[in-house]
Coordinates of C-alpha atoms in Angstrom, one line a residue:
Chain A
X1 CA -1.2 -38.6 19.2
X2 CA 1.5 -37.0 16.8
X3 CA -0.6 -33.3 16.4
X4 CA -0.2 -33.5 20.6
X5 CA 3.8 -34.1 20.3
X6 CA 3.5 -30.8 18.2
X7 CA 1.0 -28.6 19.7
X8 CA 4.0 -30.0 23.7
X9 CA 6.7 -28.6 21.3
X10 CA 5.2 -25.7 19.8
X11 CA 4.0 -24.7 23.1
X12 CA 7.7 -25.5 25.2
X13 CA 8.8 -23.2 22.7
X14 CA 7.2 -20.5 23.3
X15 CA 6.5 -21.0 26.9
X16 CA 10.3 -19.7 27.6
X17 CA 10.6 -16.9 29.9
X18 CA 12.6 -15.2 26.9
X19 CA 10.2 -15.7 23.8
X20 CA 7.6 -15.0 26.2
X21 CA 9.0 -11.4 26.4
X22 CA 9.2 -11.3 23.5
X23 CA 5.7 -12.1 22.4
X24 CA 4.7 -9.4 24.7
X25 CA 7.0 -6.9 23.7
X26 CA 5.4 -7.9 19.8
X27 CA 2.3 -7.3 21.2
X28 CA 2.7 -4.2 23.1
X29 CA 5.2 -2.9 20.5
X30 CA 2.9 -3.9 18.0
X31 CA -0.8 -2.4 19.4
X32 CA 1.2 0.7 20.3
X33 CA 2.7 1.6 17.0
X34 CA -1.0 -0.4 14.7
X35 CA -3.0 2.4 17.0
X36 CA -1.1 5.9 15.7
X37 CA -3.4 7.2 13.6
X38 CA -2.1 7.1 9.8
X39 CA 0.2 4.0 10.5
X40 CA -1.6 0.9 9.5
X41 CA -1.0 -3.0 10.3
X42 CA 1.9 -2.9 6.7
X43 CA 3.1 -0.1 8.2
X44 CA 3.7 -0.7 11.9
X45 CA 5.1 -4.4 11.3
X46 CA 8.2 -2.8 8.0
X47 CA 8.8 -0.3 11.0
X48 CA 9.1 -2.9 13.4
X49 CA 10.9 -5.1 12.1
X50 CA 14.5 -4.0 12.6
X51 CA 13.8 -4.9 16.4
X52 CA 13.6 -8.4 15.8
X53 CA 17.1 -8.9 13.9
X54 CA 19.4 -9.1 16.5
X55 CA 16.8 -12.1 17.5
X56 CA 17.4 -16.1 17.2
X57 CA 15.2 -16.9 15.0
X58 CA 12.4 -18.7 17.1
X59 CA 12.9 -15.5 19.4
X60 CA 12.4 -13.5 16.3
X61 CA 9.9 -14.9 14.6
X62 CA 7.5 -14.5 18.2
X63 CA 8.1 -11.2 18.4
X64 CA 6.9 -10.2 14.7
X65 CA 4.9 -12.7 15.6
X66 CA 3.1 -10.7 18.4
X67 CA 3.1 -7.9 16.4
X68 CA 1.7 -9.5 13.3
X69 CA -1.1 -9.3 16.0
X70 CA -0.7 -6.3 18.1
X71 CA -0.8 -4.6 14.3
X72 CA -3.7 -6.2 12.9
X73 CA -5.9 -5.3 16.4
X74 CA -4.9 -1.6 16.7
X75 CA -6.0 -2.2 13.1
X76 CA -9.5 -3.2 14.2
X77 CA -9.4 -0.3 16.8
X78 CA -8.6 2.7 14.3
X79 CA -11.4 0.8 11.2
X80 CA -14.1 1.1 15.3
X81 CA -12.6 3.9 16.9
X82 CA -12.4 6.2 13.4
X83 CA -13.6 4.4 10.7
X84 CA -10.3 4.2 9.3
X85 CA -9.3 0.6 8.5
X86 CA -5.7 -0.3 8.8
X87 CA -6.1 -3.2 6.2
X88 CA -9.0 -4.1 3.6
X89 CA -9.1 -6.6 5.8
X90 CA -10.6 -4.6 8.5
X91 CA -12.7 -2.4 6.2
X92 CA -15.8 -4.1 6.5
X93 CA -15.3 -3.8 10.7
X94 CA -15.8 -0.2 10.0
X95 CA -18.9 -0.9 9.1
X96 CA -21.1 -1.5 12.5
X97 CA -17.7 -1.2 14.5
X98 CA -17.9 2.9 13.8
X99 CA -21.3 2.8 14.2
X100 CA -21.0 1.4 17.4
X101 CA -18.6 3.1 18.6
X102 CA -21.3 6.6 17.4
X103 CA -23.3 5.3 20.5
X104 CA -21.2 4.5 23.3
X105 CA -20.7 1.0 22.5
X106 CA -16.8 1.3 21.4
X107 CA -16.1 -0.6 24.1
X108 CA -18.1 -3.8 23.4
X109 CA -17.2 -4.0 20.2
X110 CA -13.3 -3.3 20.7
X111 CA -14.3 -6.5 23.3
X112 CA -15.6 -8.8 20.5
X113 CA -13.3 -7.8 17.5
X114 CA -10.8 -9.5 20.5
X115 CA -12.8 -12.1 21.8
X116 CA -13.4 -13.7 19.5
X117 CA -10.2 -13.6 17.3
X118 CA -8.9 -15.4 19.9
X119 CA -11.7 -17.8 19.6
X120 CA -11.0 -18.2 15.8
X121 CA -7.1 -17.8 16.2
X122 CA -8.1 -21.3 19.2
X123 CA -9.3 -22.5 16.0
X124 CA -7.3 -21.7 13.7
X125 CA -3.7 -22.7 16.0
X126 CA -6.0 -26.9 16.4
X127 CA -6.4 -26.6 12.4
X128 CA -2.7 -26.2 11.7
X129 CA -1.4 -28.7 14.1
X130 CA -3.7 -31.6 11.7
X131 CA -3.5 -29.9 8.7
X132 CA -0.2 -28.8 8.4
X133 CA 1.8 -32.2 8.2
X134 CA -0.3 -33.7 5.9
X135 CA -0.4 -30.5 3.7
X136 CA 3.1 -30.6 3.7
X137 CA 3.4 -34.1 2.0
X138 CA 1.3 -33.3 -0.3
X139 CA 3.6 -30.4 -1.3
X140 CA 7.2 -32.3 -1.1
X141 CA 5.1 -34.0 -3.8
X142 CA 4.9 -31.0 -5.9
X143 CA 7.1 -30.4 -9.2
X144 CA 8.5 -27.6 -10.5
X145 CA 5.4 -27.9 -13.0
X146 CA 2.3 -27.3 -10.1
X147 CA 4.5 -25.1 -8.5
X148 CA 4.6 -22.9 -11.3
X149 CA 1.0 -23.4 -12.0
X150 CA 0.1 -22.7 -8.6
X151 CA 1.9 -19.2 -7.8
X152 CA 0.3 -18.5 -10.7
X153 CA -3.1 -19.1 -9.7
X154 CA -2.1 -17.3 -6.0
X155 CA -0.3 -13.8 -8.1
X156 CA -4.2 -14.2 -10.7
X157 CA -6.4 -15.2 -8.0
X158 CA -5.1 -12.0 -5.6
X159 CA -5.4 -9.5 -9.0
X160 CA -8.9 -10.9 -9.1
X161 CA -10.0 -10.2 -5.9
X162 CA -8.9 -7.2 -5.3
X163 CA -10.5 -3.5 -5.5
X164 CA -10.3 -1.7 -9.4
X165 CA -10.2 -3.5 -12.9
X166 CA -8.7 -7.4 -13.6
X167 CA -6.6 -5.8 -16.0
X168 CA -4.9 -3.5 -13.7
X169 CA -4.4 -6.1 -11.2
X170 CA -2.8 -8.5 -13.5
X171 CA -0.6 -5.4 -14.8
X172 CA 0.7 -5.2 -11.1
X173 CA 0.8 -8.4 -10.4
X174 CA 3.3 -8.8 -13.2
X175 CA 4.8 -5.3 -12.5
X176 CA 6.3 -7.8 -9.4
X177 CA 7.2 -10.5 -10.7
X178 CA 9.4 -7.6 -13.2
X179 CA 10.9 -5.9 -10.4
X180 CA 11.6 -9.8 -8.3
X181 CA 13.5 -10.6 -11.5
X182 CA 16.7 -8.0 -10.8
X183 CA 19.6 -8.9 -9.7
X184 CA 21.9 -12.3 -10.1
X185 CA 20.1 -14.8 -12.0
X186 CA 21.5 -17.6 -10.9
X187 CA 21.6 -20.8 -13.4
X188 CA 23.6 -18.3 -15.9
X189 CA 25.1 -16.1 -13.8
X190 CA 23.8 -13.1 -15.9
X191 CA 23.1 -9.7 -13.8
X192 CA 19.7 -8.8 -15.4
X193 CA 18.3 -5.0 -14.7
X194 CA 21.8 -3.8 -12.2
X195 CA 22.1 -1.1 -14.8
X196 CA 25.7 -0.8 -13.4
X197 CA 24.8 -0.1 -9.5
X198 CA 26.3 -2.2 -7.5
X199 CA 24.0 -2.8 -4.8
X200 CA 21.3 -4.6 -7.5
X201 CA 23.5 -7.4 -8.0
X202 CA 21.7 -9.3 -5.3
X203 CA 17.7 -8.2 -6.8
X204 CA 16.6 -5.5 -4.2
X205 CA 16.0 -7.0 -0.4
X206 CA 11.8 -7.6 0.0
X207 CA 11.9 -5.3 2.4
X208 CA 12.9 -2.1 0.7
X209 CA 10.7 -2.3 -1.4
X210 CA 7.8 -2.6 1.5
X211 CA 9.1 0.1 3.3
X212 CA 9.6 2.1 -0.4
X213 CA 5.9 1.3 -1.2
X214 CA 3.9 0.9 2.1
X215 CA 6.0 3.5 4.8
X216 CA 7.1 6.0 2.4
X217 CA 4.1 6.4 -0.1
X218 CA 1.3 6.5 2.6
X219 CA 3.2 9.1 4.2
X220 CA 3.1 11.2 1.7
X221 CA 0.0 10.4 0.7
X222 CA -1.1 10.9 4.4
X223 CA 0.7 14.7 4.7
X224 CA -1.0 15.0 0.8
X225 CA -4.3 14.7 1.9
X226 CA -6.5 16.9 4.8
X227 CA -7.1 14.8 7.1
X228 CA -10.5 15.2 8.6
X229 CA -10.6 13.0 11.2
X230 CA -13.3 12.4 13.1
X231 CA -12.0 11.1 16.3
X232 CA -14.2 10.2 19.4
X233 CA -15.0 12.9 21.2
X234 CA -17.9 10.8 23.7
X235 CA -16.2 8.9 27.0
X236 CA -16.8 5.0 26.2
X237 CA -18.8 3.7 29.0
X238 CA -18.9 -0.3 29.4
X239 CA -15.9 -1.8 28.1
X240 CA -17.1 -5.5 28.6
X241 CA -20.0 -6.1 26.7
X242 CA -22.5 -7.9 28.2
X243 CA -24.6 -11.0 28.3
X244 CA -26.8 -10.2 25.6
X245 CA -23.8 -8.8 23.4
X246 CA -22.6 -12.3 24.1
X247 CA -25.3 -14.1 23.5
X248 CA -25.8 -12.4 20.6
X249 CA -21.6 -12.6 18.8
X250 CA -21.1 -16.5 19.5
X251 CA -22.3 -18.3 16.6
X252 CA -21.4 -15.4 14.3
X253 CA -17.9 -15.9 15.4
X254 CA -18.2 -19.6 15.2
X255 CA -19.4 -19.0 11.9
X256 CA -16.9 -16.4 10.7
X257 CA -14.2 -19.2 11.8
X258 CA -15.4 -21.7 10.0
X259 CA -15.0 -19.3 7.1
X260 CA -12.2 -18.0 7.4
X261 CA -9.9 -20.9 8.4
X262 CA -10.8 -22.9 5.3
X263 CA -10.5 -20.1 2.7
X264 CA -7.5 -18.7 4.6
X265 CA -6.0 -21.6 3.4
X266 CA -6.8 -21.6 0.2
X267 CA -3.6 -19.3 -1.7
X268 CA -3.9 -16.1 -2.7
X269 CA -7.6 -15.2 -1.1
X270 CA -6.7 -13.7 2.0
X271 CA -8.1 -12.7 4.7
X272 CA -10.5 -9.1 2.9
X273 CA -11.9 -12.1 1.1
X274 CA -12.6 -13.9 4.5
X275 CA -14.5 -11.3 6.1
X276 CA -16.5 -9.6 3.4
X277 CA -17.5 -13.3 3.2
X278 CA -18.3 -13.4 7.2
X279 CA -20.1 -10.6 6.8
X280 CA -22.2 -10.8 3.9
X281 CA -23.6 -14.6 5.4
X282 CA -24.2 -13.0 8.9
X283 CA -26.4 -10.3 7.1
X284 CA -27.7 -13.2 5.3
X285 CA -28.7 -15.3 7.9
X286 CA -29.7 -12.5 9.8
X287 CA -34.1 -12.2 11.5
X288 CA -33.0 -8.4 11.2
X289 CA -30.7 -7.4 8.0
X290 CA -32.3 -3.8 8.0
X291 CA -30.1 -3.9 11.5
X292 CA -26.4 -4.3 9.8
X293 CA -24.6 -1.1 9.5
X294 CA -25.9 0.3 12.0
X295 CA -23.4 -0.9 14.6
X296 CA -25.4 -4.4 14.9
X297 CA -22.2 -5.9 17.3
X298 CA -22.6 -9.5 14.7
X299 CA -20.9 -6.9 11.8
X300 CA -18.4 -7.1 13.9
X301 CA -18.0 -10.6 15.2
X302 CA -18.1 -12.2 12.2
X303 CA -15.3 -10.4 10.0
X304 CA -13.1 -9.5 12.9
X305 CA -13.0 -13.9 13.3
X306 CA -13.3 -14.9 9.9
X307 CA -10.1 -12.9 9.2
X308 CA -7.9 -13.9 12.6
X309 CA -9.5 -17.4 11.6
X310 CA -8.0 -16.1 8.1
X311 CA -4.8 -15.1 9.0
X312 CA -3.8 -18.5 11.0
X313 CA -4.3 -21.2 8.9
X314 CA -2.6 -18.2 6.0
X315 CA 0.6 -19.6 8.2
X316 CA -0.1 -23.3 6.4
X317 CA 0.6 -21.9 3.0
X318 CA 3.0 -19.1 3.8
X319 CA 4.9 -21.7 5.4
X320 CA 4.8 -25.0 4.0
X321 CA 4.3 -23.6 -0.4
X322 CA 5.6 -20.0 0.0
X323 CA 3.6 -18.2 -0.9
X324 CA 1.4 -15.0 1.1
X325 CA -1.8 -14.2 0.6
X326 CA -1.6 -10.8 2.2
X327 CA 0.4 -8.5 1.6
X328 CA 1.1 -7.8 5.6
X329 CA 1.7 -11.6 6.1
X330 CA 4.7 -11.4 2.5
X331 CA 6.6 -8.8 4.8
X332 CA 6.5 -12.4 8.0
X333 CA 7.4 -14.6 5.0
X334 CA 10.2 -11.5 4.3
X335 CA 11.5 -11.8 7.6
X336 CA 11.9 -15.3 7.9
X337 CA 13.7 -15.4 4.6
X338 CA 16.1 -12.1 6.6
X339 CA 16.4 -15.0 9.2
X340 CA 18.1 -17.3 6.7
X341 CA 14.7 -19.6 6.7
X342 CA 13.8 -20.7 3.0
X343 CA 10.0 -21.0 3.3
X344 CA 9.0 -24.4 1.7
X345 CA 7.7 -27.4 3.0
X346 CA 11.9 -28.1 4.5
X347 CA 10.8 -26.4 7.3
X348 CA 8.4 -28.2 9.5
X349 CA 11.1 -30.9 8.9
X350 CA 14.2 -29.4 9.6
X351 CA 12.9 -26.4 11.9
X352 CA 10.5 -27.8 13.6
X353 CA 10.7 -26.5 16.9
X354 CA 10.5 -22.8 15.2
X355 CA 7.2 -24.2 12.9
X356 CA 5.9 -25.0 15.9
X357 CA 6.5 -22.6 18.2
X358 CA 5.6 -19.4 15.6
X359 CA 2.1 -21.8 15.8
X360 CA 2.1 -21.9 19.5
X361 CA 2.9 -18.5 20.3
X362 CA 0.6 -16.8 17.4
X363 CA -2.0 -18.2 20.3
X364 CA -0.3 -17.0 23.3
X365 CA 0.2 -13.7 21.3
X366 CA -3.7 -13.5 20.9
X367 CA -4.1 -14.6 24.5
X368 CA -1.6 -11.7 25.8
X369 CA -3.6 -9.2 23.2
X370 CA -6.6 -9.7 25.0
X371 CA -5.8 -9.5 28.7
X372 CA -3.5 -6.3 27.5
X373 CA -5.6 -4.9 26.0
X374 CA -9.4 -5.1 27.2
X375 CA -8.1 -2.6 30.0
X376 CA -5.9 -0.5 27.9
X377 CA -9.3 1.2 25.5
X378 CA -8.9 4.2 27.4
X379 CA -4.7 5.0 26.2
X380 CA -5.5 3.2 22.4
X381 CA -8.4 6.3 22.3
X382 CA -6.1 9.3 23.8
X383 CA -3.3 7.7 21.8
X384 CA -5.7 8.7 18.5
X385 CA -5.2 11.9 19.8
X386 CA -1.5 12.6 18.9
X387 CA -1.0 14.9 15.7
X388 CA 0.0 13.4 12.5
X389 CA 3.4 16.0 12.9
X390 CA 5.1 15.0 15.4
X391 CA 3.8 11.0 13.9
X392 CA 5.5 11.1 10.3
X393 CA 9.5 12.0 11.8
X394 CA 9.1 8.8 13.7
X395 CA 8.0 6.0 11.0
X396 CA 10.4 8.0 8.6
X397 CA 13.2 7.9 11.2
X398 CA 12.6 4.7 12.2
X399 CA 12.0 3.2 8.6
X400 CA 14.9 4.8 6.7
X401 CA 17.4 3.1 9.7
X402 CA 15.1 -0.5 9.7
X403 CA 16.4 0.0 6.0
X404 CA 20.3 0.5 6.9
X405 CA 20.2 -2.4 9.2
X406 CA 19.0 -5.1 7.0
X407 CA 22.6 -4.8 5.2
X408 CA 24.3 -2.6 6.6
X409 CA 24.6 -0.8 3.2
X410 CA 23.0 2.8 2.8
X411 CA 22.1 3.1 -0.7
X412 CA 19.2 0.9 0.1
X413 CA 18.0 3.7 1.8
X414 CA 18.2 5.3 -1.8
X415 CA 16.8 2.2 -3.2
X416 CA 13.6 2.4 -0.8
X417 CA 13.7 6.4 -1.6
X418 CA 12.9 5.2 -4.6
X419 CA 10.1 2.6 -4.1
X420 CA 8.4 5.1 -2.5
X421 CA 8.2 7.3 -5.5
X422 CA 6.7 4.4 -6.9
X423 CA 4.6 3.6 -4.6
X424 CA 3.2 6.7 -4.2
X425 CA 2.7 7.0 -8.0
X426 CA 1.0 3.8 -8.2
X427 CA -1.7 5.8 -5.1
X428 CA -2.4 8.3 -7.2
X429 CA -3.2 6.2 -10.1
X430 CA -5.1 3.6 -8.0
X431 CA -3.5 1.0 -9.0
X432 CA -3.2 -0.8 -5.8
X433 CA 0.4 -2.7 -4.5
X434 CA -0.5 -5.5 -3.0
X435 CA -0.9 -7.4 -6.1
X436 CA 2.3 -6.0 -6.9
X437 CA 4.1 -7.0 -3.4
X438 CA 3.2 -10.6 -3.6
X439 CA 4.4 -11.1 -7.4
X440 CA 7.6 -9.5 -6.9
X441 CA 8.2 -12.3 -3.2
X442 CA 6.6 -15.3 -6.0
X443 CA 8.7 -13.9 -9.0
X444 CA 12.3 -15.5 -8.5
X445 CA 10.5 -18.4 -8.1
X446 CA 8.2 -18.0 -10.5
X447 CA 10.8 -18.4 -13.2
X448 CA 12.7 -21.0 -11.5
X449 CA 10.2 -22.9 -11.8
X450 CA 9.0 -22.4 -15.0
X451 CA 12.9 -22.9 -16.3
X452 CA 13.1 -26.5 -14.5
X453 CA 9.6 -27.4 -15.4
X454 CA 10.8 -26.7 -19.1
X455 CA 13.9 -28.8 -18.5
X456 CA 12.7 -31.6 -17.0
X457 CA 9.7 -31.9 -19.8
X458 CA 12.6 -31.3 -22.4
X459 CA 11.4 -28.2 -23.8
X460 CA 7.3 -29.2 -24.1
X461 CA 5.4 -26.6 -23.0
X462 CA 2.3 -28.4 -22.0
X463 CA 3.9 -30.2 -19.1
X464 CA 2.2 -27.2 -17.7
X465 CA -1.4 -29.0 -19.1
X466 CA -0.9 -32.7 -18.7
X467 CA 0.2 -33.1 -15.1
X468 CA -3.7 -33.2 -13.3
X469 CA -3.1 -31.3 -10.9
X470 CA -1.0 -27.8 -12.5
X471 CA -4.1 -28.4 -14.8
X472 CA -5.9 -27.8 -12.1
X473 CA -4.4 -25.0 -10.6
X474 CA -4.7 -23.6 -13.6
X475 CA -8.1 -23.5 -14.5
X476 CA -9.2 -21.6 -10.7
X477 CA -7.1 -19.4 -12.1
X478 CA -9.1 -19.2 -15.7
X479 CA -12.1 -19.4 -13.0
X480 CA -11.2 -16.7 -11.7
X481 CA -10.4 -14.5 -15.0
X482 CA -14.1 -16.1 -16.5
X483 CA -15.6 -14.6 -13.5
X484 CA -14.5 -11.3 -13.0
X485 CA -15.1 -10.7 -16.4
X486 CA -18.7 -11.8 -15.7
X487 CA -20.8 -8.5 -15.7
X488 CA -22.6 -9.4 -12.2
X489 CA -20.1 -10.7 -10.4
X490 CA -17.7 -8.0 -10.8
X491 CA -20.3 -5.7 -9.8
X492 CA -20.7 -7.5 -6.2
X493 CA -17.2 -7.0 -6.1
X494 CA -16.9 -3.5 -6.7
X495 CA -20.5 -3.1 -4.1
X496 CA -18.5 -5.1 -1.6
X497 CA -15.2 -2.9 -1.7
X498 CA -18.0 0.2 -1.6
X499 CA -19.3 -1.0 1.7
Chain B
X1 CA -10.5 14.0 -30.2
X2 CA -9.3 14.8 -27.3
X3 CA -7.9 12.4 -24.5
X4 CA -9.0 13.0 -21.1
X5 CA -5.6 12.4 -18.8
X6 CA -7.8 9.8 -16.7
X7 CA -6.3 7.5 -13.7
X8 CA -6.9 4.7 -15.6
X9 CA -5.2 6.1 -19.7
X10 CA -1.6 6.6 -17.3
X11 CA -1.3 3.6 -15.7
X12 CA -1.8 2.2 -19.3
X13 CA 0.8 4.8 -20.6
X14 CA 2.7 3.4 -17.8
X15 CA 2.5 -0.1 -18.0
X16 CA 3.4 0.0 -21.5
X17 CA 7.0 2.3 -20.7
X18 CA 8.1 0.0 -18.0
X19 CA 7.2 -2.8 -20.5
X20 CA 8.8 -1.4 -23.2
X21 CA 11.9 -1.1 -20.8
X22 CA 11.7 -4.4 -19.7
X23 CA 11.4 -5.3 -23.4
X24 CA 14.3 -3.6 -24.7
X25 CA 17.2 -4.2 -21.5
X26 CA 16.0 -7.5 -22.1
X27 CA 17.0 -8.2 -25.7
X28 CA 20.7 -7.8 -23.7
X29 CA 20.1 -10.8 -22.4
X30 CA 20.4 -15.0 -23.5
X31 CA 17.0 -16.5 -25.0
X32 CA 18.6 -19.6 -24.9
X33 CA 16.3 -22.9 -26.1
X34 CA 12.8 -24.4 -25.3
X35 CA 14.3 -26.7 -23.0
X36 CA 17.3 -24.6 -21.8
X37 CA 15.3 -21.3 -21.2
X38 CA 18.0 -17.9 -20.4
X39 CA 18.1 -15.2 -18.3
X40 CA 16.2 -13.2 -21.3
X41 CA 13.5 -15.6 -22.2
X42 CA 11.0 -15.2 -19.0
X43 CA 12.0 -11.6 -18.6
X44 CA 11.1 -10.5 -22.0
X45 CA 7.8 -12.5 -21.7
X46 CA 6.8 -10.3 -18.8
X47 CA 7.8 -7.5 -20.5
X48 CA 5.6 -8.4 -23.5
X49 CA 2.7 -9.0 -20.8
X50 CA 2.9 -6.1 -19.0
X51 CA 3.1 -3.4 -22.5
X52 CA 0.4 -5.5 -23.6
X53 CA -2.1 -5.0 -20.7
X54 CA -0.7 -0.6 -20.5
X55 CA -2.2 -0.8 -24.0
X56 CA -5.3 -2.2 -23.4
X57 CA -5.7 0.0 -20.1
X58 CA -5.1 3.3 -23.0
X59 CA -7.2 2.3 -25.1
X60 CA -9.6 0.9 -22.8
X61 CA -9.3 4.6 -21.1
X62 CA -9.6 6.7 -24.3
X63 CA -12.4 4.8 -25.1
X64 CA -14.6 5.6 -21.8
X65 CA -12.8 8.5 -20.3
X66 CA -15.6 8.6 -17.7
X67 CA -14.7 4.7 -16.2
X68 CA -11.5 6.8 -14.3
X69 CA -11.3 9.8 -12.5
X70 CA -8.6 12.5 -13.0
X71 CA -6.0 13.5 -10.5
X72 CA -7.2 15.9 -8.4
X73 CA -3.7 17.4 -6.9
X74 CA -0.8 15.3 -7.3
X75 CA 0.5 17.1 -3.8
X76 CA 4.4 17.4 -5.0
X77 CA 5.8 19.9 -2.1
X78 CA 5.2 16.3 0.5
X79 CA 6.1 14.3 -2.0
X80 CA 9.9 16.2 -2.6
X81 CA 10.5 16.3 0.6
X82 CA 9.4 13.2 1.7
X83 CA 12.4 11.4 -0.8
X84 CA 14.8 14.4 0.1
X85 CA 14.9 13.6 3.9
X86 CA 14.9 10.2 2.7
X87 CA 18.2 10.1 0.4
X88 CA 20.0 12.7 3.1
X89 CA 19.7 9.8 5.3
X90 CA 21.1 7.1 2.6
X91 CA 23.8 10.0 2.2
X92 CA 24.7 10.5 6.4
X93 CA 24.2 7.3 7.9
X94 CA 27.8 5.8 6.3
X95 CA 29.6 8.6 6.5
X96 CA 28.2 11.1 9.6
X97 CA 26.7 8.1 11.9
X98 CA 23.0 8.0 12.7
X99 CA 22.6 11.2 15.4
X100 CA 23.4 13.4 11.9
X101 CA 21.3 11.3 9.6
X102 CA 18.5 11.4 12.1
X103 CA 18.8 15.1 12.7
X104 CA 18.4 15.3 8.4
X105 CA 15.8 13.9 8.1
X106 CA 14.0 15.4 10.9
X107 CA 14.8 19.1 9.5
X108 CA 14.2 17.9 5.7
X109 CA 11.1 16.3 6.4
X110 CA 9.5 19.4 8.2
X111 CA 8.6 20.3 4.8
X112 CA 7.0 18.6 3.9
X113 CA 3.6 19.8 6.5
X114 CA 5.3 23.3 7.7
X115 CA 3.3 22.1 10.4
X116 CA 5.5 21.8 13.5
X117 CA 7.0 25.1 14.9
X118 CA 10.9 26.1 16.1
X119 CA 10.3 24.6 19.3
X120 CA 9.1 21.4 19.0
X121 CA 11.0 20.7 15.3
X122 CA 14.3 20.5 17.7
X123 CA 12.5 18.8 20.7
X124 CA 11.4 15.9 17.8
X125 CA 14.4 16.1 17.1
X126 CA 16.2 15.9 20.0
X127 CA 13.9 13.0 21.4
X128 CA 14.1 10.9 17.8
X129 CA 18.1 11.2 18.7
X130 CA 17.4 9.6 21.7
X131 CA 15.3 7.3 20.7
X132 CA 17.2 6.1 17.7
X133 CA 19.9 5.3 19.8
X134 CA 18.7 4.5 22.9
X135 CA 17.1 1.3 20.8
X136 CA 19.3 0.7 18.0
X137 CA 22.3 1.4 19.5
X138 CA 22.9 0.8 22.8
X139 CA 19.4 -1.6 23.3
X140 CA 20.4 -3.9 19.8
X141 CA 23.6 -3.6 19.4
X142 CA 23.5 -3.1 16.2
X143 CA 26.7 -1.4 14.4
X144 CA 25.6 2.2 13.7
X145 CA 28.1 4.7 14.1
X146 CA 26.8 6.6 16.6
X147 CA 28.2 10.1 14.7
X148 CA 31.5 11.3 12.9
X149 CA 32.4 13.1 15.7

């Protein structure tokens, strides 16, 4: 069986002593930084990114996968313990997780989140092994027009599902595409939007934008808002979930996993939708929906599993098509590019060890997470009490060094400061940065495929609506716009975000 | 008519500003033709789209100002000093080295919150210098000079 060969290769790579160590370091550091108050998963990944620069590609990606897991889990931890979601995908975990914590059941909530993630991770890994190669084959048959429409669909989807108005979301996605175009045009050699600055000739590196938009802007708004963090004072008793908890959770975990796996494959849909949908389904299926919002363990188990399953299957569009679904996945993609690997359908064939090693190490990272976290919950709780005035200089210093080390170019840090300013402005104006970052990553590819499609069709723009797959993608994009314009559905989305 | 300066209104203005700016800058690049699209076409298309979206947001914000709230405060102090500290890093890292750059970040960013005392500030600077030099220079062997001495 080919699948087993692939997975065997993956585990062979991931289980080598060095890579196992990188994975462990990644998970440990990711969780450690991720649970610090006011440091979200994105910032965690961004801050730890430079640690991977010196490693070989496999090691770097495996460590990043570990960091990613640790950071997401750190986000869930702060969601449960202090009602502060690190990323929008763990926002829904806050609802019941925080209530459980207030009832002194933080331990079981954290344990179920970790166990749910592990189950989802196992199933997700198998799914990737099954679906990765056939989907890659489909992706390889895509022409320029299909790629263009697919990316447009991903952008519109991301813009439509984000918090706030559709118009703003699409505006942010297009702005991201615009900023992504800065630098030398590969077709004509024209320098665009470089304003005579030598540092812009190659375009702005993704890490610089992400660091400014997320890390720096987050520090400023954290310092600006007077934080009243309702840190849990009660002692956490009983770490392990009881038999009753496990009996109540296993079905939600499986349902959440199934939902997350399916939604995760769709480019642009992302983990947030998966976790919200999983929560809504559990609430509907429950015999007693009134328990939700008051500390129902299903309300933690389902969204956390869905979130993780989506993260896992998300690697399919991220690695095979180069289309990330969430901002942190976009950061992973950026890290891949820094390692000199262009994402696309060829990765699976040209770097099989890397592809399958990464998939296997995601599973191992997940397992390490459970082993590492269950005994350490008490320490994480203590870390939540570290005052922010000690933390923000640390994040600042690490981010600055991280930006500098991408190219050893001091001006890059200045650009990051500019994006920090821009990110702060976006935050103040309620403009979500997630579609922006997706647009920034996809921008150059979007233009390239647009131009190539127009060249191949000899200047006929109907090429985008005559190719069947291309039409299908555009139709989905249009459907999202229509759906968001229908007032009843929009209200439903607002409701979901408000919860 | 008095215009309420809401978040949506300002976002609309920002989008229009960037969209128009893009159109002006991109008008210097070649347009090409439908088959061989030049480097100017795509940016101009985007610029037009962004400006139109900005216009729509602005008009909507003026029509129903109650749909969006006003900005409560701008938090200029943290913004100013965080940005300054990053710029200080960018100016010192290449010429003076890691230790002066880290100290610059810690000292300048201190004024963003002013919560830490003098002793705490010194401790933080020393600890952060040690951590970053230990990890990045001795641990990862990244080519960053430690200091100018």
